[in-house]
Short mmCIF file of C-alpha atoms and ligand atoms in Angstrom, two decimals:
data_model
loop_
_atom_site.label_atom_id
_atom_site.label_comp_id
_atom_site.label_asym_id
_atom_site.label_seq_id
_atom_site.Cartn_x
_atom_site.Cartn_y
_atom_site.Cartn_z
CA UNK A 1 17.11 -50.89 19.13
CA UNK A 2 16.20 -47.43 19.75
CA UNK A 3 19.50 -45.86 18.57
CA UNK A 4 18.54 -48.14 15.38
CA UNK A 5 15.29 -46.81 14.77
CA UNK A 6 16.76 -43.30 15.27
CA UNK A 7 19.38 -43.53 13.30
CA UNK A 8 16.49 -44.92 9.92
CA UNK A 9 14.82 -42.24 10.86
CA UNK A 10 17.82 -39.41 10.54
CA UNK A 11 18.05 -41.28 7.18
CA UNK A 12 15.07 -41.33 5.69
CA UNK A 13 15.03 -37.14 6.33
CA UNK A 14 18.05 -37.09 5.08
CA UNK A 15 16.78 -38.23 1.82
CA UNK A 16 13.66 -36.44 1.92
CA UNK A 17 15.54 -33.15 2.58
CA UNK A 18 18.30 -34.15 -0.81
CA UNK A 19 14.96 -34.44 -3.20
CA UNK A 20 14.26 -31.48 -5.44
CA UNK A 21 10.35 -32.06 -5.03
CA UNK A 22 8.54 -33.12 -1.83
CA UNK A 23 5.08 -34.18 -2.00
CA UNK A 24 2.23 -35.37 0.53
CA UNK A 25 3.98 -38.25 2.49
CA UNK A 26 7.56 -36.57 1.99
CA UNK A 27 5.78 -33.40 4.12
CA UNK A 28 4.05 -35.65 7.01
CA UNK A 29 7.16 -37.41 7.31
CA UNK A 30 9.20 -33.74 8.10
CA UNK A 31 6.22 -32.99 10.31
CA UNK A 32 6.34 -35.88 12.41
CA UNK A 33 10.78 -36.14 12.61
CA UNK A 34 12.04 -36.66 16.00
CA UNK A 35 14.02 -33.70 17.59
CA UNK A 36 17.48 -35.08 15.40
CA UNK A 37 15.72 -35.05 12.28
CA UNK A 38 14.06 -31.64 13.59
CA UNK A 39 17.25 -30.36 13.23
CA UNK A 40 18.38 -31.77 9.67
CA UNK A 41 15.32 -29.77 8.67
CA UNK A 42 16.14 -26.21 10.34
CA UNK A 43 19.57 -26.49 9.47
CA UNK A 44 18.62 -27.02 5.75
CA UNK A 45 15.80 -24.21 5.88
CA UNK A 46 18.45 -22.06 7.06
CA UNK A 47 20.20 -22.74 4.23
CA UNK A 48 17.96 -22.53 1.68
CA UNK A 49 17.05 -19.46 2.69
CA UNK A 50 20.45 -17.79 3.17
CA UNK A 51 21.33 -19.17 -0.66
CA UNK A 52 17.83 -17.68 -2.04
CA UNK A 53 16.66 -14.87 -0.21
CA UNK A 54 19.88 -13.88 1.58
CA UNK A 55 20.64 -12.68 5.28
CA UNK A 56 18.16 -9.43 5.59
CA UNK A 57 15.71 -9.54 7.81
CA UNK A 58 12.84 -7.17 7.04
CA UNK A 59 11.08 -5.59 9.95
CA UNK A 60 7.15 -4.19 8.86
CA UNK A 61 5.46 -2.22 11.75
CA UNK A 62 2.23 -3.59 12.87
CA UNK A 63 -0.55 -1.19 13.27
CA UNK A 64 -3.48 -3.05 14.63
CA UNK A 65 -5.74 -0.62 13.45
CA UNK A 66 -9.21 -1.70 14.56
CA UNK A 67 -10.96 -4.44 16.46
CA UNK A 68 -14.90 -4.23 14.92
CA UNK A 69 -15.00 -7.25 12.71
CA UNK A 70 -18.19 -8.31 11.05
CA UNK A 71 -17.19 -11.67 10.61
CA UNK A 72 -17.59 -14.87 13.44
CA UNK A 73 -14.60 -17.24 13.28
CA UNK A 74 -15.51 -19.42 16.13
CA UNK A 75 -11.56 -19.17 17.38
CA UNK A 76 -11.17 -15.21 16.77
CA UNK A 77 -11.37 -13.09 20.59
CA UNK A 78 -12.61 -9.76 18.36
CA UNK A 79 -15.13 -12.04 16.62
CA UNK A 80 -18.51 -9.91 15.91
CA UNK A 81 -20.43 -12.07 19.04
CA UNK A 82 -17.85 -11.11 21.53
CA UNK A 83 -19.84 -9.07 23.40
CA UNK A 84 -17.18 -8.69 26.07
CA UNK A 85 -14.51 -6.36 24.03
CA UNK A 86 -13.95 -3.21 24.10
CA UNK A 87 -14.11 -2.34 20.29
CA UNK A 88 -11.75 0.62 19.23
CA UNK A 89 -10.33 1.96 16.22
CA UNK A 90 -6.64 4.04 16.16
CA UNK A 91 -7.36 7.72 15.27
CA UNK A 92 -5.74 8.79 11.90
CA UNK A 93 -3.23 11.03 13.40
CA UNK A 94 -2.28 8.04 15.45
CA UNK A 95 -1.89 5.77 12.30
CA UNK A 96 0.30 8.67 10.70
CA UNK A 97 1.99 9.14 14.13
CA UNK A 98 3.11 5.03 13.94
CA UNK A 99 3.58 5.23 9.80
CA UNK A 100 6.00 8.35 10.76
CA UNK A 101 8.05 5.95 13.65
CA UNK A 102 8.54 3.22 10.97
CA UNK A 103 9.76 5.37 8.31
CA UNK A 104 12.10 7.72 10.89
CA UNK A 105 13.58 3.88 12.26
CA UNK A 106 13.93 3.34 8.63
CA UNK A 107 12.19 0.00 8.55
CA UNK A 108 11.14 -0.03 5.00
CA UNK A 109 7.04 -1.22 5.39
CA UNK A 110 4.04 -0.81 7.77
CA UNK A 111 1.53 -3.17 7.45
CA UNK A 112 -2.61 -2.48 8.68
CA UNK A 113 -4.50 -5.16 9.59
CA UNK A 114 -7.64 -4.87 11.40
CA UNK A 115 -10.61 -7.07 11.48
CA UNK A 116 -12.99 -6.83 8.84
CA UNK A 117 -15.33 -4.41 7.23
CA UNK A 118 -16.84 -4.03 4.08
CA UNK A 119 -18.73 -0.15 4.38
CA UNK A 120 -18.16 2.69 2.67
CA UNK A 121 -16.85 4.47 5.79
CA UNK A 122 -14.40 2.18 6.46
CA UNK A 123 -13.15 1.69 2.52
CA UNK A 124 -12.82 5.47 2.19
CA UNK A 125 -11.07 5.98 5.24
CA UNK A 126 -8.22 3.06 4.15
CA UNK A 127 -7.87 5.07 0.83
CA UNK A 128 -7.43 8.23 2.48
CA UNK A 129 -4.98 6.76 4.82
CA UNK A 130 -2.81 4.90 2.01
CA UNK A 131 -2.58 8.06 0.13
CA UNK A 132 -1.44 10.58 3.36
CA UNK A 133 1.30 7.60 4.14
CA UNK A 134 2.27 7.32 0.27
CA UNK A 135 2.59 11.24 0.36
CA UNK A 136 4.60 11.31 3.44
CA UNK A 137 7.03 8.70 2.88
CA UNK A 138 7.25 9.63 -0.87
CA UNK A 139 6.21 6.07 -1.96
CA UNK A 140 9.60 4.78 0.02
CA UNK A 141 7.44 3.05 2.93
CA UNK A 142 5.64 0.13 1.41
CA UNK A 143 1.72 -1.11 2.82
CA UNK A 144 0.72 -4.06 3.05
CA UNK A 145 -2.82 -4.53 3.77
CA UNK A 146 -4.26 -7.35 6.08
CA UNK A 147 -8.07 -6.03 6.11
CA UNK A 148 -10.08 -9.29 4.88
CA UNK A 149 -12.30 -9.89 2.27
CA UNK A 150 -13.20 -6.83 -0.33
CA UNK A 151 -15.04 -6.09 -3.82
CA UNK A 152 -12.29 -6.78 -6.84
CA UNK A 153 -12.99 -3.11 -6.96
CA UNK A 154 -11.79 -1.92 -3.70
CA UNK A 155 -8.86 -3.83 -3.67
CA UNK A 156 -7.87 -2.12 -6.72
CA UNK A 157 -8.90 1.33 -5.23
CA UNK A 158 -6.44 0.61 -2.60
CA UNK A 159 -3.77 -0.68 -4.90
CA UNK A 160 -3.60 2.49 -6.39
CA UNK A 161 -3.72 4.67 -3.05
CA UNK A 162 -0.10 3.38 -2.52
CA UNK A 163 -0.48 -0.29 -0.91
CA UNK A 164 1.32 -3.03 -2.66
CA UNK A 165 0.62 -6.07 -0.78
CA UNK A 166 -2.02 -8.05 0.63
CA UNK A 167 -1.90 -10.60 3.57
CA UNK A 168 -5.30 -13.06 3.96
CA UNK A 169 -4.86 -16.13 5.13
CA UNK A 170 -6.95 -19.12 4.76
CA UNK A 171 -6.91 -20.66 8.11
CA UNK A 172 -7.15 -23.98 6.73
CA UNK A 173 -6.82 -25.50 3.33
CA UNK A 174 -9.35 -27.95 4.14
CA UNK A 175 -12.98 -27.21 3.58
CA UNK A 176 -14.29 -29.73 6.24
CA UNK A 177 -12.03 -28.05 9.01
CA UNK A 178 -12.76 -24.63 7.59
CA UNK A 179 -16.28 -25.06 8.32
CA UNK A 180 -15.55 -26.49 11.47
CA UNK A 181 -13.58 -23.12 12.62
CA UNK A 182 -15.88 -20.95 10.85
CA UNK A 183 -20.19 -20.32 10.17
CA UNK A 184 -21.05 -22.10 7.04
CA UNK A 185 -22.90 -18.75 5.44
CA UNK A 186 -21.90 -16.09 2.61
CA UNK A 187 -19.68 -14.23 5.02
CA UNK A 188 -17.64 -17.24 5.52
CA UNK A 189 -16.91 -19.29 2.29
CA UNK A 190 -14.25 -21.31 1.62
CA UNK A 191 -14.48 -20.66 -2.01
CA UNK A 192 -14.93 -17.02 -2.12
CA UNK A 193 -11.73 -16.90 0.06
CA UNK A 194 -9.70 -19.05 -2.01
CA UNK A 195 -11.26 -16.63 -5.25
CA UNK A 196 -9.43 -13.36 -3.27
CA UNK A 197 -6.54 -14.72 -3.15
CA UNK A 198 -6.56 -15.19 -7.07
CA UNK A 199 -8.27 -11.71 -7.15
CA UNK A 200 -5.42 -9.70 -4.89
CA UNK A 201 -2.55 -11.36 -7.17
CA UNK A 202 -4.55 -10.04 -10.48
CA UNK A 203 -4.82 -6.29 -9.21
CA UNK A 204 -1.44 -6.43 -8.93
CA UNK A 205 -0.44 -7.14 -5.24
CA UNK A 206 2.05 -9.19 -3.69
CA UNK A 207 -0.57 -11.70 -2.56
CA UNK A 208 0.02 -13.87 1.15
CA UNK A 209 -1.64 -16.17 2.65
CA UNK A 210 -1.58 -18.51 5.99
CA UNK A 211 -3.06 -20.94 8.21
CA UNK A 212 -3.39 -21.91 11.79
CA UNK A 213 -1.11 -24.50 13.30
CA UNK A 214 -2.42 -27.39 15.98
CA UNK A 215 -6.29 -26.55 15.37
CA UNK A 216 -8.86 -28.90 17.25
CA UNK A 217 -9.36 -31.75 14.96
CA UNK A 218 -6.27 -30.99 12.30
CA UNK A 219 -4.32 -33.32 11.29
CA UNK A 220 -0.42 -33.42 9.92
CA UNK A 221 -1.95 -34.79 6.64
CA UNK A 222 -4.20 -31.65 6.56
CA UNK A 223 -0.75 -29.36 7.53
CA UNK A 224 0.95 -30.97 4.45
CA UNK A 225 -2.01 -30.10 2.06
CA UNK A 226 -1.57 -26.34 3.22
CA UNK A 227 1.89 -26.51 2.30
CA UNK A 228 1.15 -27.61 -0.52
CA UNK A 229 -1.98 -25.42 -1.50
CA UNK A 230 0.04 -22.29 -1.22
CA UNK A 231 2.92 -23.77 -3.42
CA UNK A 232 -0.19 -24.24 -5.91
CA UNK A 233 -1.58 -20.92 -5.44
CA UNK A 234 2.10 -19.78 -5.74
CA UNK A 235 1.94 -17.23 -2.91
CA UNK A 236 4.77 -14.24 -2.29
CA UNK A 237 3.81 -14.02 1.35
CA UNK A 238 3.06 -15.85 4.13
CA UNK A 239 2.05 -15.83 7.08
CA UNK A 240 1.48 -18.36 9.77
CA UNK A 241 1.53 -19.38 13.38
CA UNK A 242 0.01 -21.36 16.36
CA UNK A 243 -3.42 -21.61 16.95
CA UNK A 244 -4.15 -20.36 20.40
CA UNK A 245 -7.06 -20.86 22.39
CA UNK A 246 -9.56 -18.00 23.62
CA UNK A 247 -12.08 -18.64 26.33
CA UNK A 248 -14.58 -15.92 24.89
CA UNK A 249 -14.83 -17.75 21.93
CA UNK A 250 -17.47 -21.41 20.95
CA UNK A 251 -13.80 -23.11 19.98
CA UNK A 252 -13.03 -23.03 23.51
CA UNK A 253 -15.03 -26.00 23.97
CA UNK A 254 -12.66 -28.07 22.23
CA UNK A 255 -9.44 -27.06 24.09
CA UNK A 256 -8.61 -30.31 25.61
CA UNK A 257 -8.59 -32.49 22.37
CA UNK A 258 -5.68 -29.81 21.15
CA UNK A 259 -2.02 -30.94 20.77
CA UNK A 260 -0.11 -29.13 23.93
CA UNK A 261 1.31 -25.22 23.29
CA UNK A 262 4.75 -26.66 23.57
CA UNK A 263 4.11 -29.30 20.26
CA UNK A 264 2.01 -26.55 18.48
CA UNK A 265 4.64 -24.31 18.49
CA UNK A 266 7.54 -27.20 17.20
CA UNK A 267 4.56 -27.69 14.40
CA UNK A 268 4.70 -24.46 13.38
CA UNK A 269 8.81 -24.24 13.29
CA UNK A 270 8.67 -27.09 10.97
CA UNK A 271 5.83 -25.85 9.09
CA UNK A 272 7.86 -22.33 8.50
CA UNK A 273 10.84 -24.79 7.76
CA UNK A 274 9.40 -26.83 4.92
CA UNK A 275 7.64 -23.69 3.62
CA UNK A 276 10.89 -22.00 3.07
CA UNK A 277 12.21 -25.66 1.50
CA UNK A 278 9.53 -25.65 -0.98
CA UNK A 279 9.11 -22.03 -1.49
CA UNK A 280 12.61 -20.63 -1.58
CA UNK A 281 12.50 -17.28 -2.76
CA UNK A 282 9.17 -16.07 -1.04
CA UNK A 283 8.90 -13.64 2.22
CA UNK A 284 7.84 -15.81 5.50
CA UNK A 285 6.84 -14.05 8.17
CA UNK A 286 7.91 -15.34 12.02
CA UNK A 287 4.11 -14.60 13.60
CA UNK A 288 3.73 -12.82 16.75
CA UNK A 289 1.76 -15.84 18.02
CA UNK A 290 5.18 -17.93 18.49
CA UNK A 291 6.24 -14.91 20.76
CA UNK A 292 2.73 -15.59 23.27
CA UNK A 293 4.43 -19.08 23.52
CA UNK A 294 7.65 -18.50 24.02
CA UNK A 295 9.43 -15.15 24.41
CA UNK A 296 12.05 -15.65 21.64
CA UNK A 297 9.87 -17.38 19.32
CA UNK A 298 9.86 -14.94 16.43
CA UNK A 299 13.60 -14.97 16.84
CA UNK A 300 13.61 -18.97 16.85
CA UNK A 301 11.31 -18.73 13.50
CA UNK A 302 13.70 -16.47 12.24
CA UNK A 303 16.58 -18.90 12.07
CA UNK A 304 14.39 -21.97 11.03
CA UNK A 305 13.26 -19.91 7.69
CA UNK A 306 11.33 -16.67 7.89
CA UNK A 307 12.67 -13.65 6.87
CA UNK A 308 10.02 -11.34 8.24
CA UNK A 309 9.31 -9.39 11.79
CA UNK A 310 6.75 -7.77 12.40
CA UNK A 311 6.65 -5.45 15.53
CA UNK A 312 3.75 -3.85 17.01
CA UNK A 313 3.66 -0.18 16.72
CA UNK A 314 -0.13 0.22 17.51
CA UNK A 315 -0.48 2.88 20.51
CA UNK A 316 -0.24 0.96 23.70
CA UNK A 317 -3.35 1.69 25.12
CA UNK A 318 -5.30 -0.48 22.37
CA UNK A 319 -3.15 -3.53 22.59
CA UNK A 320 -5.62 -5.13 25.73
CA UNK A 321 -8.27 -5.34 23.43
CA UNK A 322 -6.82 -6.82 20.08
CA UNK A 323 -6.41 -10.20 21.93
CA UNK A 324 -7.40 -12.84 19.23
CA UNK A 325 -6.04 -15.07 21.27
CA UNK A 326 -4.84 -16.02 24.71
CA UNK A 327 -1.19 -15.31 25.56
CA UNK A 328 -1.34 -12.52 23.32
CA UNK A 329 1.52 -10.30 24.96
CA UNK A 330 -0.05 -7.35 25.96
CA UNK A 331 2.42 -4.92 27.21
CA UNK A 332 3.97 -3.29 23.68
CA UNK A 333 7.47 -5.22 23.86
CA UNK A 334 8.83 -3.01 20.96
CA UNK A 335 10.59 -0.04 22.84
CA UNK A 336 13.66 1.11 21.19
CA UNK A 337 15.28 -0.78 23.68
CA UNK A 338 14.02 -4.00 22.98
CA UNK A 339 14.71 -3.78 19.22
CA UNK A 340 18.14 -2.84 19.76
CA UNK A 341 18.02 -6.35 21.99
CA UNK A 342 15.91 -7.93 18.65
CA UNK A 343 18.24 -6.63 16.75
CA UNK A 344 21.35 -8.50 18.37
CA UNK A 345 19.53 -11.70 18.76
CA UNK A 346 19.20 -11.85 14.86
CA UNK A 347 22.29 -10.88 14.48
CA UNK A 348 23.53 -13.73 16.38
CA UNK A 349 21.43 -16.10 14.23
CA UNK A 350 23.44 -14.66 11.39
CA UNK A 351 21.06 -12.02 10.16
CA UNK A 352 20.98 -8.58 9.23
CA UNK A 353 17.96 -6.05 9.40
CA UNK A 354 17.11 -4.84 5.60
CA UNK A 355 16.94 -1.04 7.21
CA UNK A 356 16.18 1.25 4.07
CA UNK A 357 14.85 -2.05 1.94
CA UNK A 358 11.22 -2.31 1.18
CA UNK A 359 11.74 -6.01 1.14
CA UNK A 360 9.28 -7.06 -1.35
CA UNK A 361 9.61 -11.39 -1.80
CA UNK A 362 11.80 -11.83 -4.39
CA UNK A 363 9.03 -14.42 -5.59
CA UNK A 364 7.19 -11.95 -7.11
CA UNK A 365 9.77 -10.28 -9.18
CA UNK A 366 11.14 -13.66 -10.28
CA UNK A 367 8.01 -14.65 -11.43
CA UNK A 368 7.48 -11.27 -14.15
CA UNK A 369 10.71 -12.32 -15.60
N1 5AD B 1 -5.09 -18.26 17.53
C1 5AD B 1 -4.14 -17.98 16.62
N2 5AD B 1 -4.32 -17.15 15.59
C2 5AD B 1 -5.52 -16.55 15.50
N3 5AD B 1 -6.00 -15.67 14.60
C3 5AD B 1 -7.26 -15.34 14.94
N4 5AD B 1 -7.62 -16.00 16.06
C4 5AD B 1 -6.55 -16.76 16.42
C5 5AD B 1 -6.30 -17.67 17.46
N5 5AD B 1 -7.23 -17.94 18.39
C6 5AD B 1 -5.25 -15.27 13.41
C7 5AD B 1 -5.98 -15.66 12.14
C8 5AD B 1 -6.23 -14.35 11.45
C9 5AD B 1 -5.14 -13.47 12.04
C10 5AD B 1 -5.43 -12.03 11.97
O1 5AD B 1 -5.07 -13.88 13.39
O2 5AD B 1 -5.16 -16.49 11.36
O3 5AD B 1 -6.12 -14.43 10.06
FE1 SF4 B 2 -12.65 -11.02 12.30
FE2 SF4 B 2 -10.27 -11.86 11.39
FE3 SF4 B 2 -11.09 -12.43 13.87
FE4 SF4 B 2 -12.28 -13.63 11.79
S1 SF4 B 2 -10.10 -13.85 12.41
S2 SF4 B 2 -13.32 -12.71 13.56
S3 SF4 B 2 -12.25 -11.97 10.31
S4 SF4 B 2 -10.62 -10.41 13.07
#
């Protein structure tokens, strides 16, 4: 009877997997396949992504660049009420110092994400920054910015100081969950973040988004509806990943209605899976929260779909205090040594690094012609 049942099941993914469109019920159905039909759908991610986007893998260095955010998302460990972190901010000759390591390992793209600000200070000092790396790497390293919400006008200010992409994520495509993760006031709105998205793509940027996997209270119906916003919004990018717990923060209190680590990290292999299904020729990146589950887990994201990695190459001594969430490995695991080792294990998974290639999702160029 079982074998039975299993064997419908293989089926009916089977089928889904041969359509040319999935919608709604087509996408819970994927989420919820057993292990066998888990592995119809890597196997024909894989696949889809080897015939569109090809083998490269495209490694962007990470510079974590600051942890002051003025914003609260109840689930965020640098959130503005945090009172126990240690806020920082990388020097400038340390951000050059990291730019310089990316462009001598000839990885193509940095990207800067730190939490968010909206002063003049802090929108100056960006610009200044984009231009020194433009200058240095003679436009061949390309930025992409992960620095929240900004004025139509500074993202266009930083557009033309050198960076060409921009990564902000949505969390959550549904408003009541969005306002269950986040205040309900003008510094969280689920409209004004949906409007930036639109706003990024019209300066000109690559534009990515993303979402949390295995939040309190989300459902698989709510995971399908983010799949299918961002085909909407018709992202290049994206981004997403687990949603880890962090006892400093009020979503704490709803850590034991969660899914377990182990089921929100086979969500979010599926959810990279389908993405890459339904998005074909857009850049998905393998998040660094699947490594704080398991130790491979950008490499396992990697061969289910993504074509992006991106290692940490913030100065070491800052890493203890950009933990947005728990598990966050601390200690920097990108020594040369290690991404020889990186290196290998995507190898094995039939990759190649894209050394010397900016990478830029082919999404983006196939939709100006
Ligand atoms: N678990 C997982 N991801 C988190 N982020 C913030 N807090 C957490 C958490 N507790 C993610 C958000 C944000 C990105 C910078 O980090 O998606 O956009
Ligand atoms: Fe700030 Fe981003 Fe954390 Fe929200 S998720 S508190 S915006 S760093």
């Amino acid at each position: 009877m079982i074998a039975f049942i299993r064997e419908i099941m293989k089926n009916q993914v089977v089928d889904i997997l041969n359509k040319s469109e999935l919608n709604k019920e087509d996408i819970v159905f994927l989420l919820n396949a057993d292990p066998e039909g888990t592995q119809y759908l890597f196997n024909k991610a894989h696949e889809t992504k080897l015939k569109y986007v090809g083998k490269y893998i495209y490694f962007r260095g990470l510079i974590e660049l600051s942890n002051v955010c003025s914003k609260n998302c109840y689930y965020c460990g640098i959130r503005r009420d945090n009172k126990k972190v240690e806020r920082y901010s990388v020097t400038d000759e340390e951000v050059i110092a990291a730019a310089t390591y990316a462009l001598n390992r000839n990885w193509g793209s940095i990207v800067i994400q730190s939490g968010e600000r909206q002063d003049k200070e802090f929108i100056n000092r960006i610009e200044n920054l984009l231009k020194k790396i433009t200058s240095i790497s003679e436009g061949k390293l390309g930025i992409t910015l992960s620095l929240g919400e900004q004025k139509p006008e500074v993202y266009k200010r930083w557009h033309n100081a050198g960076a060409t992409r921009y990564l902000l994520r949505i969390e959550t495509s549904d408003k009541n969950l969005f306002y269950k993760m986040h205040p309900e006031d003008t510094l969280h709105d689920f409209e004004k973040r949906i409007q930036a998205i639109y706003e990024l793509r019209n300066t000109g940027y690559m534009a990515g988004t993303g979402v949390m996997i295995g939040l309190p209270y989300q459902t698989t119906e709510n995971l399908a509806n983010d799949l299918l916003f961002m085909k909407n919004i018709d992202i290049d990018m994206c981004g997403m990943g687990p949603y880890l717990e962090h006892e400093d923060t009020p979503l704490w209190k709803d850590k034991d209605v969660l899914l377990p680590v182990q089921k929100r990290y086979e969500l979010s292999l599926k959810m990279i899976a389908i993405l890459r299904i339904i998005m074909k020729d857009i850049n998905i990146a393998s998040s660094t929260a699947l490594q704080a589950i398991d130790p491979h887990g950008r490499e396992e994201g990697i061969k289910v779909g993504a074509n992006v990695i991106m290692p940490n190459i913030t100065p070491v001594k800052y890493h203890s205090n950009y933990n947005l969430y728990k598990g966050k490995p601390e200690i920097a695991p990108e020594t040369d040594n290690y991404i020889r080792e990186l290196e290998k294990q995507i190898e094995t998974a039939g990759g190649i690094i894209g050394y010397g290639f900016k990478g830029d999702p082919l999404h983006f160029n196939n939709r100006k012609e």
